Short mmCIF file of C-alpha atoms and ligand atoms in Angstrom, two decimals:
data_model
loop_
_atom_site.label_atom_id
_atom_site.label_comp_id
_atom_site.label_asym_id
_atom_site.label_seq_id
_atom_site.Cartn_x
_atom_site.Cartn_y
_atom_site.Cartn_z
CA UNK A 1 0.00 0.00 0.00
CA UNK A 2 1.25 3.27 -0.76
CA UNK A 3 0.63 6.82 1.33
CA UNK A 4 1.58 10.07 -0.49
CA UNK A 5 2.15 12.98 1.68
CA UNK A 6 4.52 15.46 1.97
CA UNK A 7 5.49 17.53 5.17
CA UNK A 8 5.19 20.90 3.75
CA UNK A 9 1.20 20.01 4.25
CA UNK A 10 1.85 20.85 7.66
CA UNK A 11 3.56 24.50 7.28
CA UNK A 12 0.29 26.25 7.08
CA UNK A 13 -2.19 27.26 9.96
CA UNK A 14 -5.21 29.72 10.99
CA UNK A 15 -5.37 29.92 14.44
CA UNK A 16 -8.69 28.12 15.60
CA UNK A 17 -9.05 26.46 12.60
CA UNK A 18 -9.96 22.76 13.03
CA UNK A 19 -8.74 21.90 9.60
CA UNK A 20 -4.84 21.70 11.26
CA UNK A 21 -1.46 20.24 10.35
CA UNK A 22 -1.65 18.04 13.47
CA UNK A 23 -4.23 15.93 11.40
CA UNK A 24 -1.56 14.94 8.45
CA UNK A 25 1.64 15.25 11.02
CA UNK A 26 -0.35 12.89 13.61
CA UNK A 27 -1.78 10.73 10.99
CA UNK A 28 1.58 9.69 9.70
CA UNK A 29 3.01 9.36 13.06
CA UNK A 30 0.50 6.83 13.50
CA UNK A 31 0.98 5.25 10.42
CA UNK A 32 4.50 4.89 10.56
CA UNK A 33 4.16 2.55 13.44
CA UNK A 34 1.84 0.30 11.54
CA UNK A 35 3.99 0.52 8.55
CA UNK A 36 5.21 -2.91 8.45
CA UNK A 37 1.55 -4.36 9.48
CA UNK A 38 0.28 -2.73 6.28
CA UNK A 39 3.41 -2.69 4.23
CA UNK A 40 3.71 1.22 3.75
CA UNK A 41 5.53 2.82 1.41
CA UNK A 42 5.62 6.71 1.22
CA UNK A 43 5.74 8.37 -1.77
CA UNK A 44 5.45 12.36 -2.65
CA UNK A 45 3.52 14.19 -5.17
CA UNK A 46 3.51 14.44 -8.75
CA UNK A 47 3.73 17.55 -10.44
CA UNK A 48 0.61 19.15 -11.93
CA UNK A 49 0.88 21.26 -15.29
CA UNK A 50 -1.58 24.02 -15.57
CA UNK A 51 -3.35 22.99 -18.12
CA UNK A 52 -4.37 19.70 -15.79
CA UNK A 53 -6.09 21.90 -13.27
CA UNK A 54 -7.53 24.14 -15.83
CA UNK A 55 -10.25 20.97 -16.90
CA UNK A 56 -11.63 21.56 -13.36
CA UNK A 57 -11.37 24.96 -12.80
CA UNK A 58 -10.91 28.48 -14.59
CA UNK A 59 -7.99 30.49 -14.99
CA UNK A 60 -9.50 33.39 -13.04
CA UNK A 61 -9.79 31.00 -10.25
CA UNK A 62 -6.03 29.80 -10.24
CA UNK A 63 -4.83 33.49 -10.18
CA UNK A 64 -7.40 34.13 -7.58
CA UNK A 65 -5.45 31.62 -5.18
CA UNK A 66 -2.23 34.05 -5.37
CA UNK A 67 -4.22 36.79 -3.81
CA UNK A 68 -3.15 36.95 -0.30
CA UNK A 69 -7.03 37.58 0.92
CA UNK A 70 -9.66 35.17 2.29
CA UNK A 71 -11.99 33.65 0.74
CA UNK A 72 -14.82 33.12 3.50
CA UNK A 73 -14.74 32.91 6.74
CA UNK A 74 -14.05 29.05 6.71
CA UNK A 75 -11.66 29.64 3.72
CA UNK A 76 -8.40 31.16 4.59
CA UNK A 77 -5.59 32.96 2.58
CA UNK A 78 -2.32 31.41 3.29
CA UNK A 79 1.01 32.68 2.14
CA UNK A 80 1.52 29.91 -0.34
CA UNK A 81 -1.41 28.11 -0.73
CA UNK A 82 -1.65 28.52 -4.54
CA UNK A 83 1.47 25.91 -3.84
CA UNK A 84 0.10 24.04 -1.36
CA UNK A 85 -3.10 23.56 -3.15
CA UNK A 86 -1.05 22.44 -5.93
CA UNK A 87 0.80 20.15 -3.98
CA UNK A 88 -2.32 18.18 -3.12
CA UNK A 89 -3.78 18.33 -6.44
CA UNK A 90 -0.31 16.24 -7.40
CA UNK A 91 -0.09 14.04 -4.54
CA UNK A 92 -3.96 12.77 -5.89
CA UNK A 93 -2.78 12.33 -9.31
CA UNK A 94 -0.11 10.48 -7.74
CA UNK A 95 -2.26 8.11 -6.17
CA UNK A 96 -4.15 7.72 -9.29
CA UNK A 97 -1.43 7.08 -11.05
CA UNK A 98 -0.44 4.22 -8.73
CA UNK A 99 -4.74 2.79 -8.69
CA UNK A 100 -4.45 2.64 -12.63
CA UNK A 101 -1.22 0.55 -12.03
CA UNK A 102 -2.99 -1.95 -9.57
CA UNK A 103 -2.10 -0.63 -6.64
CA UNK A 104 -3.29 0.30 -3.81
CA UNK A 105 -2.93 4.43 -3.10
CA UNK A 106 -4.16 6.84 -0.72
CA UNK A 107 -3.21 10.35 -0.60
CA UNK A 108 -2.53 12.04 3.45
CA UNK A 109 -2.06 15.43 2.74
CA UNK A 110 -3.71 18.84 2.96
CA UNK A 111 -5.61 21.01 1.74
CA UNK A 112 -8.72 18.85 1.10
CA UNK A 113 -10.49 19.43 -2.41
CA UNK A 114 -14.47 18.46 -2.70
CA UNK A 115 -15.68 22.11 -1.84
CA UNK A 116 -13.90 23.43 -4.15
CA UNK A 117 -15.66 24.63 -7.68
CA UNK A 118 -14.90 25.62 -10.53
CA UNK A 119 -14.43 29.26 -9.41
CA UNK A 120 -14.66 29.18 -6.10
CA UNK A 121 -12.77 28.00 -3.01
CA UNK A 122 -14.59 27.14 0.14
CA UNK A 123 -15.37 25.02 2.71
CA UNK A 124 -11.50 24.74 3.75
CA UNK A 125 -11.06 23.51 -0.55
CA UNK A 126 -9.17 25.77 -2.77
CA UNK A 127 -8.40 22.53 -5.67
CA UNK A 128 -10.97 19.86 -6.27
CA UNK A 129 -8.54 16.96 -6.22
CA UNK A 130 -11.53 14.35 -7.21
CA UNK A 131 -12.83 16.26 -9.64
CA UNK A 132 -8.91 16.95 -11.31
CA UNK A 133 -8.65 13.19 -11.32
CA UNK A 134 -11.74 12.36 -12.83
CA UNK A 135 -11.07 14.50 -15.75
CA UNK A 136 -7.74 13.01 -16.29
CA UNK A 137 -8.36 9.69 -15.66
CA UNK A 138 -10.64 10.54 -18.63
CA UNK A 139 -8.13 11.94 -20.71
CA UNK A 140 -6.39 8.89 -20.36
CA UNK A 141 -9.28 7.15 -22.01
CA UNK A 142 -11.04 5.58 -19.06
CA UNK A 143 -14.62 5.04 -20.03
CA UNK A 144 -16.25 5.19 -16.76
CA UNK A 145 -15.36 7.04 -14.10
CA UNK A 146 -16.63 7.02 -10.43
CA UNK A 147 -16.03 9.44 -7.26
CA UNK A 148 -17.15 8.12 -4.20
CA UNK A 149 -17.59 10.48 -1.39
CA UNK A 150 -18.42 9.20 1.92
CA UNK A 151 -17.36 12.85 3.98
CA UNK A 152 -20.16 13.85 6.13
CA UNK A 153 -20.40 16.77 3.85
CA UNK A 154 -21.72 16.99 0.29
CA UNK A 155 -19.04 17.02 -1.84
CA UNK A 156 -21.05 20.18 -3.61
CA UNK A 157 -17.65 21.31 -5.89
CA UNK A 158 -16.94 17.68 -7.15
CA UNK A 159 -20.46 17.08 -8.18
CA UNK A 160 -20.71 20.74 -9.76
CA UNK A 161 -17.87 20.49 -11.46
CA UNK A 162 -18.36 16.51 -12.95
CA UNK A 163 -22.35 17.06 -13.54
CA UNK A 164 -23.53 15.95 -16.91
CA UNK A 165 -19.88 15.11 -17.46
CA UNK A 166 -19.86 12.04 -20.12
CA UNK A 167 -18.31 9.06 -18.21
CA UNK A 168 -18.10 10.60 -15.04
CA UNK A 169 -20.36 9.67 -11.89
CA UNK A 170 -20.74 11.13 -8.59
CA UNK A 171 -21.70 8.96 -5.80
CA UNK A 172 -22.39 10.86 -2.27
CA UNK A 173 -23.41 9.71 1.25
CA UNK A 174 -23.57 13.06 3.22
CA UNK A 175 -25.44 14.61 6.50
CA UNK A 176 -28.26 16.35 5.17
CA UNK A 177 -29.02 19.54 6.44
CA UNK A 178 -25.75 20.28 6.57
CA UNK A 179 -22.61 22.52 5.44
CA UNK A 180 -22.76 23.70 2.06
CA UNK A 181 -26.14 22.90 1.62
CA UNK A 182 -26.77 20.80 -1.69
CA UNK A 183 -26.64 17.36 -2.07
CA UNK A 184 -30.51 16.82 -1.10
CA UNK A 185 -31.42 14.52 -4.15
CA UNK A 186 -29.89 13.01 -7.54
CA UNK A 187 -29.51 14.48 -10.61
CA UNK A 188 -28.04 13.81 -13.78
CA UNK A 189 -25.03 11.66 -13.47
CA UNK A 190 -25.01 12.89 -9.14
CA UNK A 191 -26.31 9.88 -6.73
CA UNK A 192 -26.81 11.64 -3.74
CA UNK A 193 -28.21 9.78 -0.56
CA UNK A 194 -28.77 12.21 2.22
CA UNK A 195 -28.81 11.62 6.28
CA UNK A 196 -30.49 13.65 8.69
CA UNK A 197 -28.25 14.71 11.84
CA UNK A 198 -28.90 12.86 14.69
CA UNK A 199 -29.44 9.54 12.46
CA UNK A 200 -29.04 5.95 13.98
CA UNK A 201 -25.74 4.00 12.73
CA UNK A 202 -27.64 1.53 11.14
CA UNK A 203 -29.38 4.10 8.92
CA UNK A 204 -26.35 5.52 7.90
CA UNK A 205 -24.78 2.47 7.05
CA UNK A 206 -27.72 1.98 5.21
CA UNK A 207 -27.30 4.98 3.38
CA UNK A 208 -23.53 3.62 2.66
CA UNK A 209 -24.69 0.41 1.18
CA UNK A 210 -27.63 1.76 -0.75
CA UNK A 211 -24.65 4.31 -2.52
CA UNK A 212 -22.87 1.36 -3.00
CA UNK A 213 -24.99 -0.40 -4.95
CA UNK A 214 -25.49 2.48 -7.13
CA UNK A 215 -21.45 2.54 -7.78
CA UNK A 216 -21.43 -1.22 -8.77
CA UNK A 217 -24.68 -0.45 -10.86
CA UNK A 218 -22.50 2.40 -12.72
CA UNK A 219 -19.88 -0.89 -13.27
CA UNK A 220 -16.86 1.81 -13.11
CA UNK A 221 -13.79 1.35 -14.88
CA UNK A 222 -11.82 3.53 -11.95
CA UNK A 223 -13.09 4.68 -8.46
CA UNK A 224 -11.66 8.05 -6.81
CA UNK A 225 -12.59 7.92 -3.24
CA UNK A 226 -12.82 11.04 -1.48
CA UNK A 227 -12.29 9.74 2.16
CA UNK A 228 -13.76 12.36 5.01
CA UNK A 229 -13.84 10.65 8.47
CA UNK A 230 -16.05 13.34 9.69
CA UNK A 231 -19.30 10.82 9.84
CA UNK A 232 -17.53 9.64 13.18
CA UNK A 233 -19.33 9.82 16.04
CA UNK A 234 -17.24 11.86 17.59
CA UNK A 235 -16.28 14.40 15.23
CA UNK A 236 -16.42 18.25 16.41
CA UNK A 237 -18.20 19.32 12.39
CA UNK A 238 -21.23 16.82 12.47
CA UNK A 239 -23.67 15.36 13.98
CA UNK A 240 -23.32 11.78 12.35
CA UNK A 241 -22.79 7.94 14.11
CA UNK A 242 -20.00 6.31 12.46
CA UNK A 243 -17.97 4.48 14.30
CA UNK A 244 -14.40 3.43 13.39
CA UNK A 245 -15.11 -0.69 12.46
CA UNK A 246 -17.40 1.50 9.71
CA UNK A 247 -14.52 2.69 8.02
CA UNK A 248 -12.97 -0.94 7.88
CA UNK A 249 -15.96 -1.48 6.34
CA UNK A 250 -15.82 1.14 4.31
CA UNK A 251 -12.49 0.38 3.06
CA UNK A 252 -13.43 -3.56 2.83
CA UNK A 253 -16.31 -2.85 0.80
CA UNK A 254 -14.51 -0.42 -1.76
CA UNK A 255 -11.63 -2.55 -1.92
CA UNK A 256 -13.75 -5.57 -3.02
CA UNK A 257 -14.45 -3.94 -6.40
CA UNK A 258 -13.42 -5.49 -9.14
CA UNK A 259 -11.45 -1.67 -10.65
CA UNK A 260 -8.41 0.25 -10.12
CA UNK A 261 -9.17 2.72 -6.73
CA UNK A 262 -7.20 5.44 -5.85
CA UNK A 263 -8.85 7.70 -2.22
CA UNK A 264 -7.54 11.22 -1.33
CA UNK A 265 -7.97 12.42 2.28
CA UNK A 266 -11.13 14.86 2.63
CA UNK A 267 -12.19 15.97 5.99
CA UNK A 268 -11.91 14.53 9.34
CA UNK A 269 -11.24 16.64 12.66
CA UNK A 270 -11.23 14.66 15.67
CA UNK A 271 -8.72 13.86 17.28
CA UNK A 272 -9.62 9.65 16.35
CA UNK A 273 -8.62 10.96 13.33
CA UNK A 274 -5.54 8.46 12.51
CA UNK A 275 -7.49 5.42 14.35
CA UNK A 276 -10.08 5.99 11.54
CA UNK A 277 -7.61 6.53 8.60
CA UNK A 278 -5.78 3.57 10.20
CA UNK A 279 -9.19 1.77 10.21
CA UNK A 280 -9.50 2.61 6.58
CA UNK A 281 -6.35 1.49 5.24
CA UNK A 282 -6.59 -1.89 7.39
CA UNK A 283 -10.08 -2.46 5.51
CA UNK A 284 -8.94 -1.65 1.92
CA UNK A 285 -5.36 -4.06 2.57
CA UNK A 286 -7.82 -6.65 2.17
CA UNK A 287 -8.12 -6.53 -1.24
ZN1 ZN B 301 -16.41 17.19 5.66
#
């Protein structure tokens, strides 16, 4: 199994701000102690030409992220982050790179991607990874393309920017209301399958399996998982009853499909955090 990351992910902070370097630098401090049980290897990002970003998003947009001013409250300027940003955006095509060659890749790093839209960063996104993958996994001439999105929180810049996409799919499980919003039915080639806050595990589990079927319905020839751990139970951003055997499951049930599968890190911000990645990995080395 292979973990991209790369430690400049951690040289950027707002103070307060729950999305935090201590997620990544904890996470892999975790994981290198179970490196040998899962048979690590740590690789870095790729590097991302321009014109790979510009299929997801516009060029206003990319010069936007040099502007040293927020974007919303949630949404931070950072010296840097156009790099940063950038940074993560490679380390997922790394780790797509490594699914289409049969392995088994998930990208640790920050800043997470599936708020992001075509114009727009928000929602702690400035890049949408997924959504950059998708559209070069079909410029590689993949036929059918999947992102599966099991963060607590509609992945509303993934699905905005793949809708009506030809061979793309976007598969959603998602507290519902909830931050951003959308994501309260399906449309077009965007399987959304709501929870309300408060629901009972076995509900959304429920939810979980009933987006799965729809995925092995869609019979894709590549899945992008965008992995949020913020449907724990004890996560600060939701009000949602995962536990951490879910995400075993979660990773079991991903990694029995019969197609390359590539995940990037979404959200996530308790402090269970690397238990649940941990959990994750454990359930996908099973494929
Ligand atoms: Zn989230």
């Amino acid at each position: 199994m292979i973990i991209i990351t790369d430690n400049r992910c951690t040289a950027y902070h707002r103070e307060g701000h729950p999305e935090r370097p201590a997620r990544i630098a904890r996470t892999v401090a975790r994981l290198e102690q179970a490196a040998s049980d899962l048979d690590l290897r740590w690789e870095g990002p790729a590097p991302v030409r321009e014109e790979t970003l510009l299929r997801a998003h516009s060029a206003d947009h990319l010069e936007r992220l040099a502007v040293p001013l927020d974007f919303d409250a949630d949404t931070p300027s950072h010296p840097d982050i156009r790099a940063h940003a950038g940074r993560s955006a490679g380390a997922a095509l790394r780790s797509l790179d490594f699914g289409l060659a049969g392995e088994t890749a998930f990208s640790l790093i920050r800043p997470p991607g599936h708020h992001a839209t075509r114009d727009q960063a928000m929602g702690f996104c400035y890049l949408s990874n997924a959504a950059i993958m998708a559209l070069e996994a079909r410029a590689r001439g993949l036929e059918r393309v999947a992102v599966f999105d099991f963060d607590v929180h509609h992945g509303n810049g993934t699905e905005a920017i793949l809708l009506g996409e030809p061979g793309c799919a976007f598969f959603s499980v998602h507290q519902y209301p909830a931050y951003p919003g959308t994501g309260r039915e399906s449309f077009q080639n965007a399987f959304n399958q709501p929870v309300l806050p408060g629901a009972a595990r076995a509900l959304y589990r429920a939810a979980l399996e009933k987006a799965f079927d729809a995925l092995t319905k869609f019979r894709p020839s590549l899945v992008i998982v965008s992995a949020g751990f913020d449907a724990f139970a004890g996560d600060p951003l939701s009000d949602a009853p995962l536990e951490p055997e879910d995400f075993a499951w979660l990773g079991r049930t991903l990694g029995s499909l019969d197609a390359p599968l590539c995940s990037v890190l979404e959200g996530g911000y308790s402090t269970e955090l690397p238990e649940l990645i941990l959990s994750y990995l454990t359930g996908l080395r099973a494929r």
